[in-house]
């Protein structure tokens, strides 16, 4: 299954539900982004989701206000189901993300 994110404009109000395809999905205030967020705190080219081989990640494109995953500022981060991403005034919930790596114990 492809990853899916929900973009909230405010608590309880979903602005977009987006299934992410293979490759890059750009995020920013500029109209040329795949996900366009109209907020002065969002840079024109804020960042991008990247999906390949079952792994979903997000990367910051040197935005002024940054990207936060579960409250921590990140440059690049693998995203898992249940993670929250914050950029500008928006919260993004990762409805379906990367699978958690399995713990393997030698026995």
mmCIF file of N, CA and C in Angstrom:
data_model
loop_
_atom_site.group_PDB
_atom_site.id
_atom_site.type_symbol
_atom_site.label_atom_id
_atom_site.label_comp_id
_atom_site.label_asym_id
_atom_site.label_seq_id
_atom_site.Cartn_x
_atom_site.Cartn_y
_atom_site.Cartn_z
ATOM 1 N N UNK A 1 0.832 -1.181 0.000
ATOM 2 C CA UNK A 1 0.000 0.000 0.000
ATOM 3 C C UNK A 1 0.877 1.246 0.000
ATOM 4 N N UNK A 2 0.406 2.272 -0.661
ATOM 5 C CA UNK A 2 1.131 3.539 -0.716
ATOM 6 C C UNK A 2 0.900 4.338 0.563
ATOM 7 N N UNK A 3 1.876 5.162 0.965
ATOM 8 C CA UNK A 3 1.703 5.960 2.179
ATOM 9 C C UNK A 3 0.621 7.018 1.998
ATOM 10 N N UNK A 4 0.038 7.410 3.145
ATOM 11 C CA UNK A 4 -1.011 8.431 3.133
ATOM 12 C C UNK A 4 -0.784 9.401 4.288
ATOM 13 N N UNK A 5 -1.009 10.685 4.021
ATOM 14 C CA UNK A 5 -0.902 11.715 5.058
ATOM 15 C C UNK A 5 -2.194 12.531 5.088
ATOM 16 N N UNK A 6 -2.515 13.030 6.282
ATOM 17 C CA UNK A 6 -3.648 13.937 6.474
ATOM 18 C C UNK A 6 -3.084 15.276 6.902
ATOM 19 N N UNK A 7 -3.465 16.349 6.211
ATOM 20 C CA UNK A 7 -2.970 17.690 6.521
ATOM 21 C C UNK A 7 -4.094 18.452 7.208
ATOM 22 N N UNK A 8 -3.832 18.858 8.451
ATOM 23 C CA UNK A 8 -4.814 19.567 9.264
ATOM 24 C C UNK A 8 -4.554 21.059 9.224
ATOM 25 N N UNK A 9 -5.595 21.847 8.975
ATOM 26 C CA UNK A 9 -5.490 23.307 9.006
ATOM 27 C C UNK A 9 -5.652 23.806 10.435
ATOM 28 N N UNK A 10 -6.424 23.062 11.245
ATOM 29 C CA UNK A 10 -6.560 23.309 12.682
ATOM 30 C C UNK A 10 -7.029 21.997 13.296
ATOM 31 N N UNK A 11 -6.941 21.844 14.608
ATOM 32 C CA UNK A 11 -7.330 20.564 15.212
ATOM 33 C C UNK A 11 -8.715 20.100 14.771
ATOM 34 N N UNK A 12 -8.761 18.883 14.262
ATOM 35 C CA UNK A 12 -10.023 18.289 13.841
ATOM 36 C C UNK A 12 -10.508 18.667 12.456
ATOM 37 N N UNK A 13 -9.806 19.570 11.764
ATOM 38 C CA UNK A 13 -10.241 20.001 10.431
ATOM 39 C C UNK A 13 -9.168 19.624 9.405
ATOM 40 N N UNK A 14 -9.491 18.622 8.579
ATOM 41 C CA UNK A 14 -8.545 18.135 7.564
ATOM 42 C C UNK A 14 -8.650 18.993 6.312
ATOM 43 N N UNK A 15 -7.505 19.547 5.893
ATOM 44 C CA UNK A 15 -7.436 20.337 4.664
ATOM 45 C C UNK A 15 -7.262 19.424 3.455
ATOM 46 N N UNK A 16 -6.357 18.444 3.568
ATOM 47 C CA UNK A 16 -6.074 17.495 2.486
ATOM 48 C C UNK A 16 -5.868 16.103 3.067
ATOM 49 N N UNK A 17 -6.256 15.109 2.308
ATOM 50 C CA UNK A 17 -5.832 13.733 2.524
ATOM 51 C C UNK A 17 -5.067 13.382 1.262
ATOM 52 N N UNK A 18 -3.854 12.911 1.411
ATOM 53 C CA UNK A 18 -3.018 12.716 0.219
ATOM 54 C C UNK A 18 -2.333 11.363 0.250
ATOM 55 N N UNK A 19 -2.507 10.570 -0.801
ATOM 56 C CA UNK A 19 -1.749 9.334 -0.990
ATOM 57 C C UNK A 19 -0.502 9.717 -1.769
ATOM 58 N N UNK A 20 0.657 9.298 -1.270
ATOM 59 C CA UNK A 20 1.932 9.698 -1.854
ATOM 60 C C UNK A 20 2.455 8.611 -2.787
ATOM 61 N N UNK A 21 2.798 8.999 -3.991
ATOM 62 C CA UNK A 21 3.331 8.084 -4.990
ATOM 63 C C UNK A 21 4.846 7.940 -4.807
ATOM 64 N N UNK A 22 5.448 7.030 -5.558
ATOM 65 C CA UNK A 22 6.906 6.866 -5.553
ATOM 66 C C UNK A 22 7.571 8.176 -5.951
ATOM 67 N N UNK A 23 8.722 8.468 -5.359
ATOM 68 C CA UNK A 23 9.478 9.665 -5.691
ATOM 69 C C UNK A 23 9.164 10.800 -4.744
ATOM 70 N N UNK A 24 9.404 12.025 -5.214
ATOM 71 C CA UNK A 24 9.245 13.225 -4.396
ATOM 72 C C UNK A 24 7.848 13.823 -4.520
ATOM 73 N N UNK A 25 7.317 14.313 -3.406
ATOM 74 C CA UNK A 25 6.090 15.098 -3.369
ATOM 75 C C UNK A 25 6.448 16.390 -2.653
ATOM 76 N N UNK A 26 6.551 17.485 -3.406
ATOM 77 C CA UNK A 26 7.013 18.743 -2.830
ATOM 78 C C UNK A 26 5.912 19.422 -2.014
ATOM 79 N N UNK A 27 6.381 20.185 -0.996
ATOM 80 C CA UNK A 27 5.488 20.902 -0.091
ATOM 81 C C UNK A 27 5.979 22.341 -0.003
ATOM 82 N N UNK A 28 5.071 23.294 -0.099
ATOM 83 C CA UNK A 28 5.467 24.687 0.069
ATOM 84 C C UNK A 28 4.327 25.632 -0.229
ATOM 85 N N UNK A 29 4.641 26.917 -0.117
ATOM 86 C CA UNK A 29 3.650 27.960 -0.383
ATOM 87 C C UNK A 29 3.510 28.230 -1.873
ATOM 88 N N UNK A 30 4.542 27.932 -2.649
ATOM 89 C CA UNK A 30 4.508 28.175 -4.085
ATOM 90 C C UNK A 30 3.496 27.297 -4.798
ATOM 91 N N UNK A 31 2.844 27.869 -5.811
ATOM 92 C CA UNK A 31 1.792 27.160 -6.552
ATOM 93 C C UNK A 31 2.314 25.956 -7.329
ATOM 94 N N UNK A 32 3.624 25.880 -7.556
ATOM 95 C CA UNK A 32 4.187 24.768 -8.318
ATOM 96 C C UNK A 32 4.454 23.531 -7.462
ATOM 97 N N UNK A 33 4.131 23.564 -6.178
ATOM 98 C CA UNK A 33 4.316 22.402 -5.308
ATOM 99 C C UNK A 33 3.165 21.419 -5.448
ATOM 100 N N UNK A 34 3.451 20.139 -5.228
ATOM 101 C CA UNK A 34 2.401 19.121 -5.260
ATOM 102 C C UNK A 34 1.402 19.347 -4.128
ATOM 103 N N UNK A 35 1.910 19.786 -2.955
ATOM 104 C CA UNK A 35 1.054 20.146 -1.828
ATOM 105 C C UNK A 35 1.326 21.614 -1.534
ATOM 106 N N UNK A 36 0.363 22.459 -1.843
ATOM 107 C CA UNK A 36 0.505 23.909 -1.684
ATOM 108 C C UNK A 36 -0.203 24.338 -0.400
ATOM 109 N N UNK A 37 0.561 24.973 0.520
ATOM 110 C CA UNK A 37 0.030 25.412 1.803
ATOM 111 C C UNK A 37 0.136 26.926 1.895
ATOM 112 N N UNK A 38 -1.001 27.574 1.926
ATOM 113 C CA UNK A 38 -1.060 29.038 1.920
ATOM 114 C C UNK A 38 -0.905 29.567 3.344
ATOM 115 N N UNK A 39 0.342 29.815 3.733
ATOM 116 C CA UNK A 39 0.659 30.309 5.071
ATOM 117 C C UNK A 39 2.006 31.027 4.971
ATOM 118 N N UNK A 40 2.099 32.282 5.452
ATOM 119 C CA UNK A 40 3.365 33.004 5.365
ATOM 120 C C UNK A 40 4.510 32.325 6.121
ATOM 121 N N UNK A 41 4.202 31.439 7.077
ATOM 122 C CA UNK A 41 5.242 30.716 7.811
ATOM 123 C C UNK A 41 5.776 29.520 7.031
ATOM 124 N N UNK A 42 5.165 29.205 5.884
ATOM 125 C CA UNK A 42 5.620 28.120 5.016
ATOM 126 C C UNK A 42 6.411 28.747 3.872
ATOM 127 N N UNK A 43 7.643 28.258 3.656
ATOM 128 C CA UNK A 43 8.473 28.767 2.568
ATOM 129 C C UNK A 43 7.905 28.345 1.216
ATOM 130 N N UNK A 44 8.283 29.078 0.157
ATOM 131 C CA UNK A 44 7.808 28.716 -1.189
ATOM 132 C C UNK A 44 8.186 27.274 -1.534
ATOM 133 N N UNK A 45 9.405 26.888 -1.245
ATOM 134 C CA UNK A 45 9.883 25.510 -1.431
ATOM 135 C C UNK A 45 10.309 25.014 -0.054
ATOM 136 N N UNK A 46 9.353 24.602 0.745
ATOM 137 C CA UNK A 46 9.603 24.278 2.155
ATOM 138 C C UNK A 46 10.312 22.937 2.320
ATOM 139 N N UNK A 47 9.852 21.926 1.595
ATOM 140 C CA UNK A 47 10.435 20.590 1.735
ATOM 141 C C UNK A 47 9.757 19.605 0.820
ATOM 142 N N UNK A 48 9.958 18.316 1.117
ATOM 143 C CA UNK A 48 9.355 17.280 0.281
ATOM 144 C C UNK A 48 9.239 15.974 1.047
ATOM 145 N N UNK A 49 8.174 15.240 0.740
ATOM 146 C CA UNK A 49 8.087 13.842 1.136
ATOM 147 C C UNK A 49 8.821 13.051 0.059
ATOM 148 N N UNK A 50 9.427 11.943 0.461
ATOM 149 C CA UNK A 50 10.093 11.067 -0.510
ATOM 150 C C UNK A 50 9.707 9.635 -0.172
ATOM 151 N N UNK A 51 9.212 8.908 -1.166
ATOM 152 C CA UNK A 51 8.805 7.524 -0.956
ATOM 153 C C UNK A 51 9.500 6.630 -1.967
ATOM 154 N N UNK A 52 10.174 5.613 -1.437
ATOM 155 C CA UNK A 52 10.867 4.654 -2.304
ATOM 156 C C UNK A 52 11.081 3.356 -1.536
ATOM 157 N N UNK A 53 10.824 2.264 -2.195
ATOM 158 C CA UNK A 53 11.074 0.912 -1.659
ATOM 159 C C UNK A 53 10.448 0.715 -0.277
ATOM 160 N N UNK A 54 9.230 1.242 -0.081
ATOM 161 C CA UNK A 54 8.521 1.036 1.169
ATOM 162 C C UNK A 54 8.914 1.970 2.299
ATOM 163 N N UNK A 55 9.806 2.921 2.022
ATOM 164 C CA UNK A 55 10.261 3.851 3.061
ATOM 165 C C UNK A 55 9.792 5.263 2.712
ATOM 166 N N UNK A 56 9.092 5.890 3.660
ATOM 167 C CA UNK A 56 8.629 7.268 3.518
ATOM 168 C C UNK A 56 9.510 8.160 4.383
ATOM 169 N N UNK A 57 9.981 9.253 3.806
ATOM 170 C CA UNK A 57 10.772 10.212 4.581
ATOM 171 C C UNK A 57 10.341 11.624 4.211
ATOM 172 N N UNK A 58 10.817 12.577 5.012
ATOM 173 C CA UNK A 58 10.584 13.983 4.736
ATOM 174 C C UNK A 58 11.920 14.689 4.818
ATOM 175 N N UNK A 59 12.089 15.713 3.995
ATOM 176 C CA UNK A 59 13.317 16.503 4.070
ATOM 177 C C UNK A 59 12.979 17.981 3.975
ATOM 178 N N UNK A 60 13.742 18.767 4.714
ATOM 179 C CA UNK A 60 13.590 20.214 4.748
ATOM 180 C C UNK A 60 14.485 20.804 3.659
ATOM 181 N N UNK A 61 13.942 21.697 2.859
ATOM 182 C CA UNK A 61 14.707 22.354 1.794
ATOM 183 C C UNK A 61 15.243 23.702 2.271
ATOM 184 N N UNK A 62 15.870 23.686 3.441
ATOM 185 C CA UNK A 62 16.447 24.898 4.050
ATOM 186 C C UNK A 62 15.399 25.993 4.259
ATOM 187 N N UNK A 63 14.232 25.564 4.721
ATOM 188 C CA UNK A 63 13.151 26.521 4.980
ATOM 189 C C UNK A 63 13.502 27.393 6.188
ATOM 190 N N UNK A 64 12.906 28.566 6.233
ATOM 191 C CA UNK A 64 13.169 29.500 7.325
ATOM 192 C C UNK A 64 12.660 28.966 8.669
ATOM 193 N N UNK A 65 11.457 28.406 8.687
ATOM 194 C CA UNK A 65 10.834 27.985 9.938
ATOM 195 C C UNK A 65 10.956 26.496 10.238
ATOM 196 N N UNK A 66 11.526 25.731 9.322
ATOM 197 C CA UNK A 66 11.826 24.334 9.585
ATOM 198 C C UNK A 66 10.661 23.378 9.484
ATOM 199 N N UNK A 67 11.022 22.098 9.647
ATOM 200 C CA UNK A 67 10.079 20.989 9.686
ATOM 201 C C UNK A 67 10.328 20.259 10.997
ATOM 202 N N UNK A 68 9.239 19.927 11.685
ATOM 203 C CA UNK A 68 9.328 19.249 12.971
ATOM 204 C C UNK A 68 8.599 17.916 12.881
ATOM 205 N N UNK A 69 9.229 16.853 13.364
ATOM 206 C CA UNK A 69 8.596 15.533 13.421
ATOM 207 C C UNK A 69 8.474 15.166 14.892
ATOM 208 N N UNK A 70 7.239 14.975 15.329
ATOM 209 C CA UNK A 70 6.955 14.656 16.729
ATOM 210 C C UNK A 70 7.632 15.652 17.676
ATOM 211 N N UNK A 71 7.616 16.939 17.277
ATOM 212 C CA UNK A 71 8.125 18.010 18.121
ATOM 213 C C UNK A 71 9.607 18.317 18.000
ATOM 214 N N UNK A 72 10.359 17.542 17.216
ATOM 215 C CA UNK A 72 11.798 17.775 17.067
ATOM 216 C C UNK A 72 12.115 18.269 15.650
ATOM 217 N N UNK A 73 12.900 19.354 15.573
ATOM 218 C CA UNK A 73 13.272 19.892 14.264
ATOM 219 C C UNK A 73 14.191 18.904 13.552
ATOM 220 N N UNK A 74 13.915 18.687 12.259
ATOM 221 C CA UNK A 74 14.685 17.718 11.479
ATOM 222 C C UNK A 74 15.088 18.315 10.142
ATOM 223 N N UNK A 75 16.161 17.808 9.603
ATOM 224 C CA UNK A 75 16.584 18.131 8.230
ATOM 225 C C UNK A 75 16.040 17.062 7.283
ATOM 226 N N UNK A 76 16.147 15.799 7.737
ATOM 227 C CA UNK A 76 15.637 14.648 6.983
ATOM 228 C C UNK A 76 15.293 13.569 8.000
ATOM 229 N N UNK A 77 14.146 12.887 7.787
ATOM 230 C CA UNK A 77 13.711 11.893 8.778
ATOM 231 C C UNK A 77 12.802 10.877 8.122
ATOM 232 N N UNK A 78 12.990 9.609 8.466
ATOM 233 C CA UNK A 78 12.069 8.553 8.048
ATOM 234 C C UNK A 78 10.782 8.733 8.851
ATOM 235 N N UNK A 79 9.649 8.586 8.174
ATOM 236 C CA UNK A 79 8.341 8.752 8.808
ATOM 237 C C UNK A 79 7.638 7.407 8.939
ATOM 238 N N UNK A 80 7.075 7.201 10.131
ATOM 239 C CA UNK A 80 6.346 5.976 10.416
ATOM 240 C C UNK A 80 4.871 6.288 10.655
ATOM 241 N N UNK A 81 4.027 5.284 10.502
ATOM 242 C CA UNK A 81 2.611 5.431 10.782
ATOM 243 C C UNK A 81 2.439 6.008 12.190
ATOM 244 N N UNK A 82 1.626 7.072 12.306
ATOM 245 C CA UNK A 82 1.364 7.693 13.593
ATOM 246 C C UNK A 82 2.215 8.911 13.894
ATOM 247 N N UNK A 83 3.249 9.174 13.085
ATOM 248 C CA UNK A 83 4.080 10.365 13.290
ATOM 249 C C UNK A 83 3.285 11.627 12.961
ATOM 250 N N UNK A 84 3.683 12.734 13.608
ATOM 251 C CA UNK A 84 3.134 14.055 13.314
ATOM 252 C C UNK A 84 4.239 14.946 12.780
ATOM 253 N N UNK A 85 3.964 15.642 11.696
ATOM 254 C CA UNK A 85 4.890 16.598 11.100
ATOM 255 C C UNK A 85 4.256 17.979 11.238
ATOM 256 N N UNK A 86 5.057 18.967 11.647
ATOM 257 C CA UNK A 86 4.576 20.347 11.733
ATOM 258 C C UNK A 86 5.389 21.217 10.801
ATOM 259 N N UNK A 87 4.701 22.049 10.022
ATOM 260 C CA UNK A 87 5.360 23.048 9.189
ATOM 261 C C UNK A 87 4.428 24.234 9.077
ATOM 262 N N UNK A 88 4.965 25.416 9.386
ATOM 263 C CA UNK A 88 4.111 26.596 9.448
ATOM 264 C C UNK A 88 3.001 26.351 10.449
ATOM 265 N N UNK A 89 1.790 26.733 10.094
ATOM 266 C CA UNK A 89 0.642 26.524 10.971
ATOM 267 C C UNK A 89 -0.074 25.206 10.736
ATOM 268 N N UNK A 90 0.540 24.301 10.002
ATOM 269 C CA UNK A 90 -0.106 23.040 9.629
ATOM 270 C C UNK A 90 0.487 21.866 10.388
ATOM 271 N N UNK A 91 -0.381 20.903 10.697
ATOM 272 C CA UNK A 91 0.048 19.616 11.252
ATOM 273 C C UNK A 91 -0.283 18.556 10.217
ATOM 274 N N UNK A 92 0.647 17.635 10.026
ATOM 275 C CA UNK A 92 0.461 16.538 9.088
ATOM 276 C C UNK A 92 0.536 15.242 9.882
ATOM 277 N N UNK A 93 -0.513 14.433 9.780
ATOM 278 C CA UNK A 93 -0.541 13.136 10.446
ATOM 279 C C UNK A 93 -0.205 12.069 9.414
ATOM 280 N N UNK A 94 0.754 11.223 9.740
ATOM 281 C CA UNK A 94 1.137 10.132 8.838
ATOM 282 C C UNK A 94 0.199 8.963 9.121
ATOM 283 N N UNK A 95 -0.822 8.846 8.270
ATOM 284 C CA UNK A 95 -1.825 7.792 8.429
ATOM 285 C C UNK A 95 -1.241 6.427 8.089
ATOM 286 N N UNK A 96 -0.414 6.385 7.047
ATOM 287 C CA UNK A 96 0.280 5.155 6.662
ATOM 288 C C UNK A 96 1.673 5.545 6.200
ATOM 289 N N UNK A 97 2.679 5.135 6.949
ATOM 290 C CA UNK A 97 4.067 5.489 6.630
ATOM 291 C C UNK A 97 4.929 4.252 6.469
ATOM 292 N N UNK A 98 6.213 4.422 6.755
ATOM 293 C CA UNK A 98 7.155 3.304 6.680
ATOM 294 C C UNK A 98 6.806 2.270 7.741
ATOM 295 N N UNK A 99 7.143 1.038 7.446
ATOM 296 C CA UNK A 99 6.973 -0.009 8.453
ATOM 297 C C UNK A 99 8.097 0.124 9.469
ATOM 298 N N UNK A 100 7.763 -0.081 10.757
ATOM 299 C CA UNK A 100 8.805 -0.052 11.781
ATOM 300 C C UNK A 100 9.742 -1.226 11.546
ATOM 301 N N UNK A 101 11.063 -0.994 11.681
ATOM 302 C CA UNK A 101 11.988 -2.117 11.526
ATOM 303 C C UNK A 101 11.728 -3.146 12.609
ATOM 304 N N UNK A 102 11.855 -4.380 12.256
ATOM 305 C CA UNK A 102 11.620 -5.449 13.236
ATOM 306 C C UNK A 102 12.867 -5.648 14.081
ATOM 307 N N UNK A 103 12.628 -5.887 15.356
ATOM 308 C CA UNK A 103 13.741 -6.182 16.246
ATOM 309 C C UNK A 103 14.163 -7.623 16.023
ATOM 310 N N UNK A 104 15.424 -7.807 15.738
ATOM 311 C CA UNK A 104 15.943 -9.159 15.499
ATOM 312 C C UNK A 104 16.969 -9.443 16.590
ATOM 313 N N UNK A 105 16.731 -10.481 17.327
ATOM 314 C CA UNK A 105 17.643 -10.868 18.389
ATOM 315 C C UNK A 105 18.323 -12.165 18.000
ATOM 316 N N UNK A 106 19.626 -12.196 18.163
ATOM 317 C CA UNK A 106 20.358 -13.451 17.917
ATOM 318 C C UNK A 106 20.121 -14.352 19.124
ATOM 319 N N UNK A 107 19.867 -15.578 18.854
ATOM 320 C CA UNK A 107 19.552 -16.445 19.978
ATOM 321 C C UNK A 107 20.315 -17.708 20.008
#
